[in-house]
Amino acid sequence: MSKTKIFILLLFSIVGFCDYPKSILFIGNSYLYYNDSMHNHVEELMEDFYEGEEIVTKSATIGGSRLENHNIDHLLKPKNLQRKEQVDMVIMQGGSGEVIDEFSRKKFIKTAVKYSKKARKKGVMPALFMTHAYTEDDDRYEPNLIEKIKMTYFEAGRQSNALVIPVGIAYENAYSKRPDIKLHHPDGSHPAMLGTYLGACVIFAFITSQSPVGLDYNYLNRLSNEDKLFLQEIAWQTYLELN
């Protein structure tokens, strides 16, 4: 059994649910709400795979925000999400610029640890959404930024005992095989439609330990079969690469 699978099962047993989360809260910024919002696509993929199961996702996003800008205490109260019961999992995304300098990295990690502890006390499994690197169309671009991103998120995951969902690594894997694929918005920062779909597939793979390859959901018929299968395969290969 892989280390990630053991880690997930251990956390699931601690917070009191089995196999996969049925209710998920997403916290982040425009990287999540672009393209009809990441939480909607994850919900569709999970309901496609777990036929007959009701999956509930919620999203709390602030444009341009850092993780620290979110009121985690407020969001971990079910009534503030129009729910009677607590969510099973919270997926937290930091601001893309939080990885660039040492001060910001340390602050993000400290926040991830603090918020993960608060979530776990409420019986909620914490996870971190690893962002992708900028392209040259963004003024903040720098070569090998993905290395800073990986260092930051894996360290935050280690210190907070939170699951790291490596969407940024999946972007790099996809570009290495198909350099012409359009995962980024033309601004070089935000995800394009295909980038959001890839991110959703990576989330699906890492929170369920199941392959998304072959799932029917194709973003309201906006993806070609070729692109859909390619992105599903990249997500699963990224999962296997890190397990």
CSV table of C-alpha atoms in Angstrom, one decimal:
chain,number,residue,atom,x,y,z
A,1,MET,CA,0.0,0.0,0.0
A,2,SER,CA,1.4,3.4,-0.9
A,3,LYS,CA,2.4,6.0,1.7
A,4,THR,CA,-0.3,8.4,0.5
A,5,LYS,CA,-3.0,5.7,0.7
A,6,ILE,CA,-1.9,4.9,4.3
A,7,PHE,CA,-1.8,8.6,5.1
A,8,ILE,CA,-5.3,9.2,3.7
A,9,LEU,CA,-6.8,6.1,5.5
A,10,LEU,CA,-5.2,7.2,8.8
A,11,LEU,CA,-6.6,10.7,8.5
A,12,PHE,CA,-10.0,9.3,7.4
A,13,SER,CA,-10.1,7.1,10.5
A,14,ILE,CA,-9.2,10.0,12.7
A,15,VAL,CA,-11.9,12.3,11.4
A,16,GLY,CA,-14.5,9.6,11.2
A,17,PHE,CA,-15.3,8.8,7.6
A,18,CYS,CA,-14.2,6.0,5.2
A,19,ASP,CA,-12.5,5.8,1.8
A,20,TYR,CA,-13.2,9.3,0.5
A,21,PRO,CA,-14.8,12.6,1.6
A,22,LYS,CA,-18.4,13.2,0.7
A,23,SER,CA,-18.4,16.9,1.6
A,24,ILE,CA,-15.5,19.2,0.8
A,25,LEU,CA,-14.8,22.9,1.4
A,26,PHE,CA,-12.5,24.7,-1.0
A,27,ILE,CA,-10.7,27.8,0.3
A,28,GLY,CA,-8.6,30.0,-2.0
A,29,ASN,CA,-8.8,32.7,-4.7
A,30,SER,CA,-9.3,33.1,-8.4
A,31,TYR,CA,-7.2,30.0,-9.2
A,32,LEU,CA,-10.2,28.1,-7.8
A,33,TYR,CA,-13.1,30.2,-9.1
A,34,TYR,CA,-12.0,30.6,-12.7
A,35,ASN,CA,-13.8,28.4,-15.3
A,36,ASP,CA,-17.1,27.8,-13.3
A,37,SER,CA,-15.2,27.0,-10.1
A,38,MET,CA,-13.1,24.1,-9.3
A,39,HIS,CA,-15.4,22.7,-6.6
A,40,ASN,CA,-18.2,22.1,-9.2
A,41,HIS,CA,-15.9,20.0,-11.4
A,42,VAL,CA,-14.5,17.9,-8.5
A,43,GLU,CA,-18.1,17.2,-7.5
A,44,GLU,CA,-19.0,16.1,-11.0
A,45,LEU,CA,-16.1,13.8,-11.3
A,46,MET,CA,-16.8,12.2,-7.9
A,47,GLU,CA,-20.5,11.7,-8.6
A,48,ASP,CA,-19.5,10.2,-12.0
A,49,PHE,CA,-17.2,7.7,-10.2
A,50,TYR,CA,-19.3,7.0,-7.1
A,51,GLU,CA,-22.6,6.5,-8.8
A,52,GLY,CA,-25.6,7.0,-6.6
A,53,GLU,CA,-23.6,8.9,-3.9
A,54,GLU,CA,-24.3,12.5,-3.2
A,55,ILE,CA,-21.2,14.6,-3.0
A,56,VAL,CA,-21.4,18.1,-1.6
A,57,THR,CA,-18.8,20.8,-2.3
A,58,LYS,CA,-18.6,24.3,-1.0
A,59,SER,CA,-16.2,27.1,-2.1
A,60,ALA,CA,-15.0,30.2,-0.2
A,61,THR,CA,-12.8,32.4,-2.4
A,62,ILE,CA,-11.4,35.9,-2.3
A,63,GLY,CA,-9.8,37.4,-5.4
A,64,GLY,CA,-6.0,37.9,-5.0
A,65,SER,CA,-6.1,36.5,-1.5
A,66,ARG,CA,-3.5,34.7,0.5
A,67,LEU,CA,-4.4,31.8,2.8
A,68,GLU,CA,-4.2,34.0,5.9
A,69,ASN,CA,-6.9,36.3,4.5
A,70,HIS,CA,-9.5,33.7,5.1
A,71,ASN,CA,-11.4,33.4,8.4
A,72,ILE,CA,-11.0,29.7,9.0
A,73,ASP,CA,-13.0,29.8,12.3
A,74,HIS,CA,-16.0,31.3,10.5
A,75,LEU,CA,-15.7,28.8,7.6
A,76,LEU,CA,-15.5,25.8,9.9
A,77,LYS,CA,-18.9,26.5,11.4
A,78,PRO,CA,-21.4,24.5,9.3
A,79,LYS,CA,-24.2,27.1,9.6
A,80,ASN,CA,-22.0,29.6,7.7
A,81,LEU,CA,-21.9,27.2,4.8
A,82,GLN,CA,-25.7,26.6,5.0
A,83,ARG,CA,-25.1,23.2,6.4
A,84,LYS,CA,-26.2,21.3,9.4
A,85,GLU,CA,-23.2,19.0,9.5
A,86,GLN,CA,-19.5,19.6,9.4
A,87,VAL,CA,-17.7,19.0,6.1
A,88,ASP,CA,-15.3,16.0,5.8
A,89,MET,CA,-12.4,17.8,4.2
A,90,VAL,CA,-11.1,21.3,3.6
A,91,ILE,CA,-8.8,22.0,0.6
A,92,MET,CA,-6.8,25.1,1.1
A,93,GLN,CA,-5.0,27.1,-1.6
A,94,GLY,CA,-2.4,29.7,-1.0
A,95,GLY,CA,-1.8,32.8,-3.1
A,96,SER,CA,0.5,32.2,-6.0
A,97,GLY,CA,2.9,34.8,-4.8
A,98,GLU,CA,3.3,33.3,-1.4
A,99,VAL,CA,6.0,31.0,-2.6
A,100,ILE,CA,8.3,33.6,-4.1
A,101,ASP,CA,10.3,34.9,-1.1
A,102,GLU,CA,11.3,33.3,2.1
A,103,PHE,CA,9.2,35.6,4.3
A,104,SER,CA,6.0,34.8,2.4
A,105,ARG,CA,6.8,31.1,2.4
A,106,LYS,CA,7.3,30.9,6.1
A,107,LYS,CA,4.1,32.8,6.7
A,108,PHE,CA,2.1,30.5,4.4
A,109,ILE,CA,3.5,27.4,6.1
A,110,LYS,CA,2.7,28.9,9.5
A,111,THR,CA,-0.9,29.6,8.4
A,112,ALA,CA,-1.3,26.1,6.9
A,113,VAL,CA,-0.2,24.5,10.2
A,114,LYS,CA,-2.5,26.8,12.2
A,115,TYR,CA,-5.5,26.2,9.9
A,116,SER,CA,-4.9,22.5,9.6
A,117,LYS,CA,-4.8,22.2,13.4
A,118,LYS,CA,-8.1,24.1,13.7
A,119,ALA,CA,-9.7,21.9,11.0
A,120,ARG,CA,-8.6,18.6,12.6
A,121,LYS,CA,-10.0,19.8,16.0
A,122,LYS,CA,-13.4,20.1,14.2
A,123,GLY,CA,-13.1,16.6,12.7
A,124,VAL,CA,-12.2,17.9,9.2
A,125,MET,CA,-9.3,16.5,7.2
A,126,PRO,CA,-7.0,19.2,5.9
A,127,ALA,CA,-5.4,19.2,2.4
A,128,LEU,CA,-3.3,21.7,0.5
A,129,PHE,CA,-3.9,22.6,-3.1
A,130,MET,CA,-0.4,23.1,-4.7
A,131,THR,CA,-0.6,26.0,-7.2
A,132,HIS,CA,1.0,26.0,-10.6
A,133,ALA,CA,3.9,28.1,-11.9
A,134,TYR,CA,3.5,31.2,-14.0
A,135,THR,CA,4.3,31.3,-17.7
A,136,GLU,CA,6.4,34.0,-19.4
A,137,ASP,CA,3.2,36.0,-20.1
A,138,ASP,CA,3.1,36.9,-16.4
A,139,ASP,CA,5.6,39.6,-15.1
A,140,ARG,CA,6.3,37.4,-12.0
A,141,TYR,CA,7.6,34.5,-14.1
A,142,GLU,CA,10.9,33.0,-13.1
A,143,PRO,CA,12.5,29.8,-14.4
A,144,ASN,CA,12.0,26.8,-12.2
A,145,LEU,CA,9.5,28.5,-10.0
A,146,ILE,CA,7.9,25.1,-9.6
A,147,GLU,CA,10.8,24.1,-7.3
A,148,LYS,CA,9.9,26.9,-4.9
A,149,ILE,CA,6.3,25.8,-5.1
A,150,LYS,CA,7.1,22.2,-4.4
A,151,MET,CA,9.4,23.1,-1.5
A,152,THR,CA,6.8,25.3,0.1
A,153,TYR,CA,3.8,23.0,-0.2
A,154,PHE,CA,5.6,19.8,0.8
A,155,GLU,CA,7.1,21.5,3.8
A,156,ALA,CA,3.7,22.9,4.7
A,157,GLY,CA,2.2,19.5,4.3
A,158,ARG,CA,4.9,17.9,6.4
A,159,GLN,CA,4.5,20.4,9.3
A,160,SER,CA,0.7,20.4,9.3
A,161,ASN,CA,0.2,16.7,8.6
A,162,ALA,CA,-2.0,17.8,5.7
A,163,LEU,CA,-2.5,16.0,2.4
A,164,VAL,CA,-0.7,17.8,-0.4
A,165,ILE,CA,-2.5,17.8,-3.8
A,166,PRO,CA,0.2,18.5,-6.3
A,167,VAL,CA,-1.7,20.3,-9.1
A,168,GLY,CA,1.4,22.3,-10.0
A,169,ILE,CA,3.4,19.2,-10.6
A,170,ALA,CA,0.7,17.8,-12.9
A,171,TYR,CA,0.9,21.0,-15.0
A,172,GLU,CA,4.6,20.5,-15.4
A,173,ASN,CA,4.0,16.8,-16.4
A,174,ALA,CA,1.4,17.8,-18.9
A,175,TYR,CA,3.6,20.5,-20.5
A,176,SER,CA,6.5,18.1,-20.8
A,177,LYS,CA,4.4,15.7,-22.9
A,178,ARG,CA,2.4,18.3,-24.8
A,179,PRO,CA,4.1,21.7,-24.8
A,180,ASP,CA,1.4,23.2,-26.9
A,181,ILE,CA,-1.5,22.4,-24.6
A,182,LYS,CA,-3.2,25.4,-23.2
A,183,LEU,CA,-3.4,24.9,-19.4
A,184,HIS,CA,-2.9,28.6,-18.6
A,185,HIS,CA,-5.1,31.6,-19.3
A,186,PRO,CA,-3.4,34.1,-21.7
A,187,ASP,CA,-2.4,36.2,-18.6
A,188,GLY,CA,0.1,33.5,-17.7
A,189,SER,CA,-1.2,33.1,-14.2
A,190,HIS,CA,-4.8,31.8,-14.0
A,191,PRO,CA,-5.9,28.4,-15.2
A,192,ALA,CA,-7.5,28.0,-18.6
A,193,MET,CA,-10.4,25.6,-19.0
A,194,LEU,CA,-8.1,22.6,-19.5
A,195,GLY,CA,-6.0,23.6,-16.5
A,196,THR,CA,-9.0,23.6,-14.3
A,197,TYR,CA,-10.1,20.2,-15.6
A,198,LEU,CA,-6.6,18.9,-14.9
A,199,GLY,CA,-6.7,20.3,-11.4
A,200,ALA,CA,-10.0,18.7,-10.7
A,201,CYS,CA,-8.7,15.3,-11.9
A,202,VAL,CA,-5.6,15.6,-9.7
A,203,ILE,CA,-7.8,16.4,-6.7
A,204,PHE,CA,-10.0,13.5,-7.5
A,205,ALA,CA,-7.0,11.1,-7.7
A,206,PHE,CA,-5.4,12.3,-4.5
A,207,ILE,CA,-8.4,12.4,-2.2
A,208,THR,CA,-9.8,9.0,-3.4
A,209,SER,CA,-6.7,7.1,-4.5
A,210,GLN,CA,-8.7,6.1,-7.5
A,211,SER,CA,-7.9,6.7,-11.2
A,212,PRO,CA,-10.0,9.3,-13.1
A,213,VAL,CA,-9.1,7.7,-16.4
A,214,GLY,CA,-12.2,6.8,-18.3
A,215,LEU,CA,-14.6,9.0,-16.4
A,216,ASP,CA,-17.3,10.5,-18.7
A,217,TYR,CA,-17.5,14.0,-17.2
A,218,ASN,CA,-16.0,16.4,-19.8
A,219,TYR,CA,-16.7,19.9,-18.6
A,220,LEU,CA,-20.2,20.3,-20.1
A,221,ASN,CA,-19.0,18.9,-23.4
A,222,ARG,CA,-16.3,21.5,-23.8
A,223,LEU,CA,-13.4,19.1,-23.9
A,224,SER,CA,-12.4,16.9,-26.8
A,225,ASN,CA,-12.1,13.2,-26.0
A,226,GLU,CA,-8.4,13.4,-26.7
A,227,ASP,CA,-7.8,16.3,-24.2
A,228,LYS,CA,-10.0,14.7,-21.6
A,229,LEU,CA,-8.2,11.4,-21.7
A,230,PHE,CA,-4.8,13.0,-21.8
A,231,LEU,CA,-5.5,15.1,-18.7
A,232,GLN,CA,-7.0,12.2,-16.8
A,233,GLU,CA,-3.9,10.2,-17.6
A,234,ILE,CA,-1.6,13.0,-16.5
A,235,ALA,CA,-3.5,13.3,-13.2
A,236,TRP,CA,-3.2,9.5,-12.5
A,237,GLN,CA,0.4,9.4,-13.6
A,238,THR,CA,1.2,12.3,-11.2
A,239,TYR,CA,-0.5,10.3,-8.4
A,240,LEU,CA,1.5,7.2,-9.2
A,241,GLU,CA,4.7,9.2,-9.5
A,242,LEU,CA,4.4,10.4,-5.9
A,243,ASN,CA,3.3,7.2,-4.3
